């Protein structure tokens, strides 16, 4: 990659940690057995897979036999929702979720409502925070699952998942938490939040793409989403991605190691960026509640700009960030997350997300701050 390129899009994906690459390269070269085979090469692959499982379990506060490897957090979320709401012969049940979930929960939830499941989407406040009491109040005798994002990918807002999980547990309702953005950035303990199921994805914390997991508490019946084999204790069919799982396991170890110090460093970089933006660019507003958010994330509205044009302008200067809008069916759609915070379509479209991570330093932040005022002014002129 171009050495000059500044990557501030770590919530989209992260660079691989060198130790992850080394571990995966060794497995790809040397451990090619099928973990289901009974011979020595199969056993070697099985041993790698099980060590990775232990590492992931330690990351999230589950037992190793409670970890099911998947191809992504998207698959894990689909599996969790379908298993909780479509299993059994009873009438369609009830799902409680929020208005700012990731599309990998939003879209399966929409599909579930098409087949008769009642879906309650609890609203957030203007900073994206859920009131645990509002989530508890949404529970009914028919509720089969509460599914809430630990931390939001767009604004970084962190929910009070401990309170939400405790309330669900009191009512005997399983709690699924999508911890994909939280892992590696804040401490994650599935037990402390009473999670029945917890999703994650390696590529968000310096592991490889194409491998994730669903942690499923012992006693929770999991109906497979991918069928066709006895793998993963019959909870997910298909030959396991051994090298991917090993990469995920090493990334899990690294995510736990030095977390507090790393989070402080990210927070310092994020705060430096926000202070610099406020000092040099007029008419800006943060969508990130800095005291209740991931330490690495800053979502900023640059009033009067088209965020996607600003993202392109930054890209031309070698800076990678994301906008607060997505291209859908050929038109620019404002983010449902920013809309749920009460932002108008124009405000949502004027938003850019910065997310720091491995390899980002103060000099890079200062370089972004050097070019940003000029680019924002130019994009504002063009947009008006
Ligand atoms: C909160 C959250 N959940 C789920 C996902 C999906 O992860 P994956 O890329 O592994 O499908 C993402 C990815 O952006 C995410 O941010």
Coordinates of C-alpha atoms and ligand atoms in Angstrom, one line a residue:
X1 CA 0.0 0.0 0.0
X2 CA 1.0 3.6 -0.6
X3 CA 3.1 4.6 2.4
X4 CA 1.6 8.1 2.3
X5 CA -1.9 6.8 2.7
X6 CA -3.6 7.6 6.0
X7 CA -6.1 5.0 7.0
X8 CA -8.7 6.4 9.4
X9 CA -11.4 3.8 8.5
X10 CA -10.8 1.1 11.1
X11 CA -14.5 0.6 11.8
X12 CA -14.9 -0.6 8.2
X13 CA -12.0 -3.0 8.4
X14 CA -8.5 -3.2 9.9
X15 CA -5.0 -4.0 8.7
X16 CA -3.8 -7.5 9.7
X17 CA -1.5 -7.6 12.7
X18 CA 1.9 -9.1 11.6
X19 CA 1.6 -11.9 14.2
X20 CA -1.8 -12.8 12.6
X21 CA -0.2 -13.0 9.2
X22 CA 2.6 -15.2 10.4
X23 CA 0.3 -17.6 12.2
X24 CA -2.0 -17.9 9.2
X25 CA 0.9 -18.3 6.7
X26 CA 2.2 -21.2 8.8
X27 CA -1.2 -22.9 8.9
X28 CA -1.8 -22.3 5.2
X29 CA 1.6 -23.8 4.3
X30 CA 1.7 -26.7 6.8
X31 CA -1.7 -27.6 8.3
X32 CA -3.8 -28.5 5.3
X33 CA -5.7 -31.4 6.9
X34 CA -9.5 -31.4 7.3
X35 CA -10.3 -31.0 11.0
X36 CA -13.0 -33.7 10.6
X37 CA -10.5 -36.3 9.3
X38 CA -9.4 -39.0 11.8
X39 CA -5.8 -39.3 10.6
X40 CA -2.8 -37.3 11.9
X41 CA -3.1 -34.4 9.5
X42 CA -6.8 -34.0 10.4
X43 CA -5.9 -34.1 14.1
X44 CA -3.3 -31.4 13.6
X45 CA -5.8 -29.1 11.9
X46 CA -8.3 -30.0 14.7
X47 CA -5.8 -29.0 17.3
X48 CA -5.2 -25.6 15.6
X49 CA -9.0 -25.0 15.5
X50 CA -9.5 -25.9 19.1
X51 CA -6.7 -23.7 20.3
X52 CA -8.2 -20.8 18.3
X53 CA -11.6 -21.6 19.9
X54 CA -10.1 -21.3 23.4
X55 CA -8.6 -17.9 22.5
X56 CA -11.9 -16.5 21.2
X57 CA -13.7 -17.9 24.3
X58 CA -11.2 -16.1 26.5
X59 CA -11.9 -12.8 24.6
X60 CA -15.6 -12.8 25.2
X61 CA -16.1 -14.6 28.5
X62 CA -17.6 -17.8 27.1
X63 CA -16.5 -21.4 27.4
X64 CA -14.6 -22.8 24.4
X65 CA -17.3 -25.3 23.5
X66 CA -19.7 -22.4 23.3
X67 CA -17.9 -20.8 20.4
X68 CA -19.3 -21.5 16.9
X69 CA -17.0 -20.3 14.0
X70 CA -18.9 -18.5 11.1
X71 CA -17.8 -16.7 8.0
X72 CA -18.7 -13.3 9.3
X73 CA -20.6 -11.4 12.0
X74 CA -23.3 -11.0 9.4
X75 CA -23.7 -14.7 9.4
X76 CA -23.6 -14.9 13.2
X77 CA -26.3 -12.2 13.5
X78 CA -28.5 -14.0 10.9
X79 CA -28.0 -17.3 12.8
X80 CA -28.9 -15.8 16.2
X81 CA -32.1 -14.1 15.0
X82 CA -33.3 -17.0 12.9
X83 CA -32.5 -19.6 15.6
X84 CA -34.3 -17.7 18.3
X85 CA -37.4 -16.7 16.3
X86 CA -38.0 -19.4 13.7
X87 CA -37.2 -22.6 15.6
X88 CA -40.1 -24.6 17.0
X89 CA -43.6 -25.1 15.8
X90 CA -45.3 -22.4 17.9
X91 CA -46.8 -19.2 16.6
X92 CA -44.4 -16.4 15.4
X93 CA -43.0 -14.7 18.5
X94 CA -41.5 -11.3 19.3
X95 CA -38.1 -9.7 18.8
X96 CA -37.0 -6.6 20.7
X97 CA -34.2 -4.6 19.0
X98 CA -33.3 -1.0 18.4
X99 CA -33.5 1.6 15.6
X100 CA -29.7 1.8 15.3
X101 CA -28.7 -1.8 14.7
X102 CA -26.2 -2.9 12.0
X103 CA -27.9 -3.9 8.7
X104 CA -27.0 -7.6 9.5
X105 CA -29.7 -7.3 12.2
X106 CA -32.0 -4.8 10.5
X107 CA -32.5 -6.8 7.4
X108 CA -33.0 -10.3 9.1
X109 CA -35.4 -8.5 11.5
X110 CA -37.4 -7.1 8.5
X111 CA -37.5 -10.5 6.9
X112 CA -38.8 -12.0 10.2
X113 CA -41.6 -9.5 10.4
X114 CA -42.6 -10.5 6.9
X115 CA -43.2 -14.0 8.2
X116 CA -45.3 -12.9 11.1
X117 CA -42.7 -12.2 13.9
X118 CA -43.6 -9.1 15.8
X119 CA -40.6 -6.8 15.9
X120 CA -40.3 -3.9 18.4
X121 CA -37.5 -1.4 17.5
X122 CA -36.8 0.7 20.6
X123 CA -35.9 4.3 19.9
X124 CA -32.7 6.0 21.0
X125 CA -32.1 9.5 22.3
X126 CA -30.5 12.3 20.3
X127 CA -27.0 10.9 21.1
X128 CA -27.9 7.4 20.1
X129 CA -28.3 6.0 23.6
X130 CA -30.9 3.4 24.5
X131 CA -32.7 3.7 27.8
X132 CA -32.5 0.2 29.4
X133 CA -35.9 0.8 31.0
X134 CA -37.4 1.4 27.6
X135 CA -36.0 -1.9 26.4
X136 CA -37.3 -3.7 29.5
X137 CA -40.7 -2.1 28.9
X138 CA -40.9 -3.5 25.4
X139 CA -40.6 -7.1 26.7
X140 CA -43.8 -9.1 26.6
X141 CA -44.8 -12.7 27.5
X142 CA -44.1 -13.6 23.8
X143 CA -40.6 -12.1 23.6
X144 CA -38.1 -14.7 22.3
X145 CA -35.1 -12.5 21.9
X146 CA -33.6 -9.1 22.7
X147 CA -30.9 -8.2 20.2
X148 CA -28.9 -5.1 20.8
X149 CA -25.6 -3.7 19.4
X150 CA -22.9 -3.3 22.0
X151 CA -21.3 -0.4 20.2
X152 CA -22.6 1.3 17.0
X153 CA -20.3 1.2 13.9
X154 CA -21.2 4.7 12.7
X155 CA -21.2 6.9 15.7
X156 CA -19.4 4.6 18.2
X157 CA -22.1 5.1 20.9
X158 CA -21.8 2.3 23.5
X159 CA -25.0 0.9 25.0
X160 CA -25.6 0.0 28.6
X161 CA -25.7 -3.7 27.6
X162 CA -25.1 -4.9 31.2
X163 CA -28.4 -3.3 32.3
X164 CA -30.2 -4.4 29.2
X165 CA -28.9 -8.0 29.6
X166 CA -29.7 -8.1 33.3
X167 CA -33.4 -7.0 32.7
X168 CA -33.7 -9.6 30.0
X169 CA -32.3 -12.3 32.2
X170 CA -34.7 -11.4 35.0
X171 CA -37.6 -11.9 32.6
X172 CA -36.0 -15.1 31.3
X173 CA -35.6 -13.7 27.8
X174 CA -32.3 -14.6 25.9
X175 CA -30.1 -11.6 25.1
X176 CA -28.1 -11.5 21.9
X177 CA -25.4 -8.8 21.7
X178 CA -23.6 -7.8 18.5
X179 CA -20.1 -7.0 19.9
X180 CA -18.5 -6.7 16.5
X181 CA -17.3 -3.1 17.0
X182 CA -16.7 -3.3 20.7
X183 CA -14.1 -6.1 20.5
X184 CA -10.5 -4.9 20.9
X185 CA -11.7 -1.4 21.8
X186 CA -13.5 -1.8 25.1
X187 CA -13.6 -4.8 27.6
X188 CA -16.2 -7.4 26.5
X189 CA -17.4 -10.0 28.9
X190 CA -20.4 -12.0 27.8
X191 CA -21.1 -13.2 31.4
X192 CA -21.1 -9.6 32.8
X193 CA -23.8 -8.6 30.4
X194 CA -25.9 -11.8 30.7
X195 CA -25.5 -12.6 27.0
X196 CA -27.1 -15.8 25.7
X197 CA -25.5 -15.2 22.3
X198 CA -22.7 -12.8 21.2
X199 CA -21.4 -12.1 17.7
X200 CA -18.0 -10.9 16.5
X201 CA -15.8 -10.7 13.4
X202 CA -12.0 -11.1 13.1
X203 CA -11.5 -8.3 10.5
X204 CA -12.6 -5.6 12.9
X205 CA -9.8 -6.2 15.3
X206 CA -6.7 -6.9 13.1
X207 CA -7.7 -10.4 12.1
X208 CA -8.6 -11.7 8.6
X209 CA -11.8 -11.2 6.6
X210 CA -14.2 -14.1 6.1
X211 CA -14.2 -15.4 9.7
X212 CA -16.3 -14.6 12.6
X213 CA -18.1 -16.3 15.4
X214 CA -21.3 -16.7 17.4
X215 CA -20.8 -17.5 21.1
X216 CA -23.8 -19.5 22.3
X217 CA -24.3 -20.1 26.0
X218 CA -24.7 -23.7 27.1
X219 CA -28.4 -24.5 27.3
X220 CA -29.4 -22.2 24.5
X221 CA -30.6 -24.4 21.6
X222 CA -29.0 -23.3 18.3
X223 CA -30.7 -24.1 15.1
X224 CA -28.1 -24.2 12.3
X225 CA -28.3 -21.5 9.7
X226 CA -25.8 -23.2 7.4
X227 CA -26.7 -26.9 7.2
X228 CA -24.9 -29.8 5.6
X229 CA -22.4 -31.4 8.0
X230 CA -21.6 -32.3 11.6
X231 CA -19.0 -29.5 12.0
X232 CA -19.1 -27.2 15.0
X233 CA -21.0 -29.8 17.0
X234 CA -23.7 -29.7 14.3
X235 CA -24.3 -26.0 14.9
X236 CA -22.7 -24.8 11.6
X237 CA -22.2 -27.1 8.6
X238 CA -19.2 -26.8 6.3
X239 CA -15.5 -27.5 6.6
X240 CA -14.0 -25.0 8.9
X241 CA -11.7 -22.1 7.7
X242 CA -8.8 -23.4 9.8
X243 CA -6.3 -20.7 8.8
X244 CA -9.0 -18.0 9.3
X245 CA -9.9 -19.3 12.7
X246 CA -6.2 -19.4 13.7
X247 CA -5.9 -15.7 12.6
X248 CA -9.0 -14.9 14.6
X249 CA -7.5 -16.6 17.6
X250 CA -4.3 -14.7 17.5
X251 CA -6.1 -11.5 16.9
X252 CA -8.3 -12.3 20.0
X253 CA -5.2 -12.8 22.1
X254 CA -3.8 -9.5 20.9
X255 CA -7.1 -7.7 21.4
X256 CA -7.1 -8.6 25.1
X257 CA -3.4 -7.8 25.6
X258 CA -2.8 -4.2 26.5
X259 CA -6.4 -3.2 25.9
X260 CA -6.6 -0.4 28.4
X261 CA -3.4 1.3 27.3
X262 CA -4.4 1.0 23.6
X263 CA -7.9 2.4 24.2
X264 CA -6.3 5.4 26.0
X265 CA -4.0 6.0 23.0
X266 CA -6.9 5.8 20.5
X267 CA -9.0 8.1 22.7
X268 CA -6.1 10.6 22.7
X269 CA -5.9 10.5 18.9
X270 CA -9.7 10.8 18.6
X271 CA -9.8 13.8 21.0
X272 CA -6.9 15.5 19.2
X273 CA -8.7 15.1 15.9
X274 CA -12.0 16.6 17.3
X275 CA -10.2 19.4 19.1
X276 CA -8.4 20.3 15.9
X277 CA -11.5 20.1 13.8
X278 CA -13.4 22.4 16.2
X279 CA -10.5 24.9 16.2
X280 CA -10.1 25.1 12.4
X281 CA -13.4 24.3 10.7
X282 CA -16.6 26.3 11.4
X283 CA -20.1 24.8 11.6
X284 CA -19.3 21.3 12.7
X285 CA -21.1 19.0 15.1
X286 CA -20.1 15.6 16.6
X287 CA -22.6 12.7 16.3
X288 CA -20.4 10.8 18.7
X289 CA -21.1 11.2 22.4
X290 CA -17.5 11.4 23.4
X291 CA -18.1 10.3 27.0
X292 CA -20.1 7.2 26.1
X293 CA -18.6 6.0 22.9
X294 CA -15.8 3.7 21.5
X295 CA -12.5 5.4 22.1
X296 CA -11.5 5.2 18.4
X297 CA -14.6 6.6 16.6
X298 CA -15.6 10.2 15.7
X299 CA -18.6 10.9 13.5
X300 CA -18.7 14.6 12.4
X301 CA -21.3 16.6 10.6
X302 CA -19.6 19.3 8.4
X303 CA -22.7 21.4 7.9
X304 CA -23.4 22.3 4.3
X305 CA -21.1 19.7 2.7
X306 CA -21.9 16.5 0.8
X307 CA -20.1 14.0 2.9
X308 CA -19.5 11.6 0.1
X309 CA -17.8 14.4 -1.9
X310 CA -15.6 15.3 1.1
X311 CA -14.7 11.6 1.4
X312 CA -13.6 11.6 -2.2
X313 CA -11.7 14.8 -1.7
X314 CA -9.9 13.3 1.3
X315 CA -9.2 10.1 -0.7
X316 CA -7.5 12.2 -3.4
X317 CA -5.2 13.6 -0.7
X318 CA -4.5 10.0 0.6
X319 CA -6.8 9.9 3.5
X320 CA -9.3 7.0 3.9
X321 CA -12.5 7.7 5.8
X322 CA -16.2 6.9 5.4
X323 CA -19.3 9.0 4.9
X324 CA -22.6 8.9 6.8
X325 CA -24.5 7.8 3.7
X326 CA -24.6 4.8 1.5
X327 CA -25.3 4.4 -2.2
X328 CA -28.5 2.4 -2.5
X329 CA -30.2 1.8 -5.9
X330 CA -28.2 4.6 -7.5
X331 CA -29.1 7.3 -5.1
X332 CA -27.4 8.5 -1.9
X333 CA -29.5 7.4 1.1
X334 CA -28.9 9.0 4.5
X335 CA -27.8 6.5 7.2
X336 CA -30.7 5.0 9.2
X337 CA -28.6 5.5 12.3
X338 CA -28.2 9.2 11.9
X339 CA -31.9 9.5 11.0
X340 CA -32.8 7.7 14.2
X341 CA -30.8 10.3 16.1
X342 CA -33.1 12.9 14.6
X343 CA -30.7 14.2 11.9
X344 CA -32.3 15.5 8.7
X345 CA -31.3 13.8 5.4
X346 CA -29.1 16.8 4.7
X347 CA -27.3 16.6 8.1
X348 CA -26.8 12.9 7.7
X349 CA -25.4 13.4 4.2
X350 CA -22.9 16.0 5.6
X351 CA -21.4 13.4 7.9
X352 CA -18.0 11.8 7.8
X353 CA -16.8 9.0 10.1
X354 CA -13.2 8.9 11.3
X355 CA -12.0 5.7 13.1
X356 CA -8.5 5.2 14.3
X357 CA -6.6 2.0 15.1
X358 CA -3.4 0.1 14.7
X359 CA -0.7 2.2 13.0
X360 CA -2.3 5.6 13.5
X361 CA -0.2 8.2 15.2
X362 CA -0.4 11.9 16.2
X363 CA 1.6 13.0 13.1
X364 CA -1.1 11.4 10.9
X365 CA -3.9 13.1 12.8
X366 CA -2.0 16.4 12.4
X367 CA -1.6 15.8 8.7
X368 CA -5.4 15.3 8.3
X369 CA -6.0 18.5 10.3
X370 CA -3.7 20.4 8.0
X371 CA -5.7 19.6 4.9
X372 CA -9.2 19.3 6.2
X373 CA -10.1 23.0 6.6
X374 CA -9.2 23.7 2.9
X375 CA -11.1 20.6 1.7
X376 CA -14.2 21.4 3.7
X377 CA -14.2 25.0 2.4
X378 CA -13.9 23.8 -1.1
X379 CA -16.6 21.1 -0.8
X380 CA -18.9 23.7 0.8
X381 CA -18.4 26.1 -2.1
X382 CA -19.2 23.3 -4.6
X383 CA -22.2 22.0 -2.6
X384 CA -23.8 25.4 -2.4
Ligands
LIG1 C1 -21.7 -3.7 14.4 C2 -21.4 -4.6 13.2 N1 -22.1 -5.8 13.2 C3 -21.8 -6.7 12.2 C4 -21.0 -6.4 11.1 C5 -20.8 -7.3 10.0 O1 -19.5 -7.9 10.1 P1 -19.0 -8.8 8.9 O2 -18.2 -7.9 8.0 O3 -18.1 -9.8 9.6 O4 -20.1 -9.4 8.2 C6 -20.4 -5.1 11.1 C7 -19.5 -4.7 10.0 O5 -19.4 -3.6 9.7 C8 -20.6 -4.2 12.2 O6 -20.0 -3.1 12.3

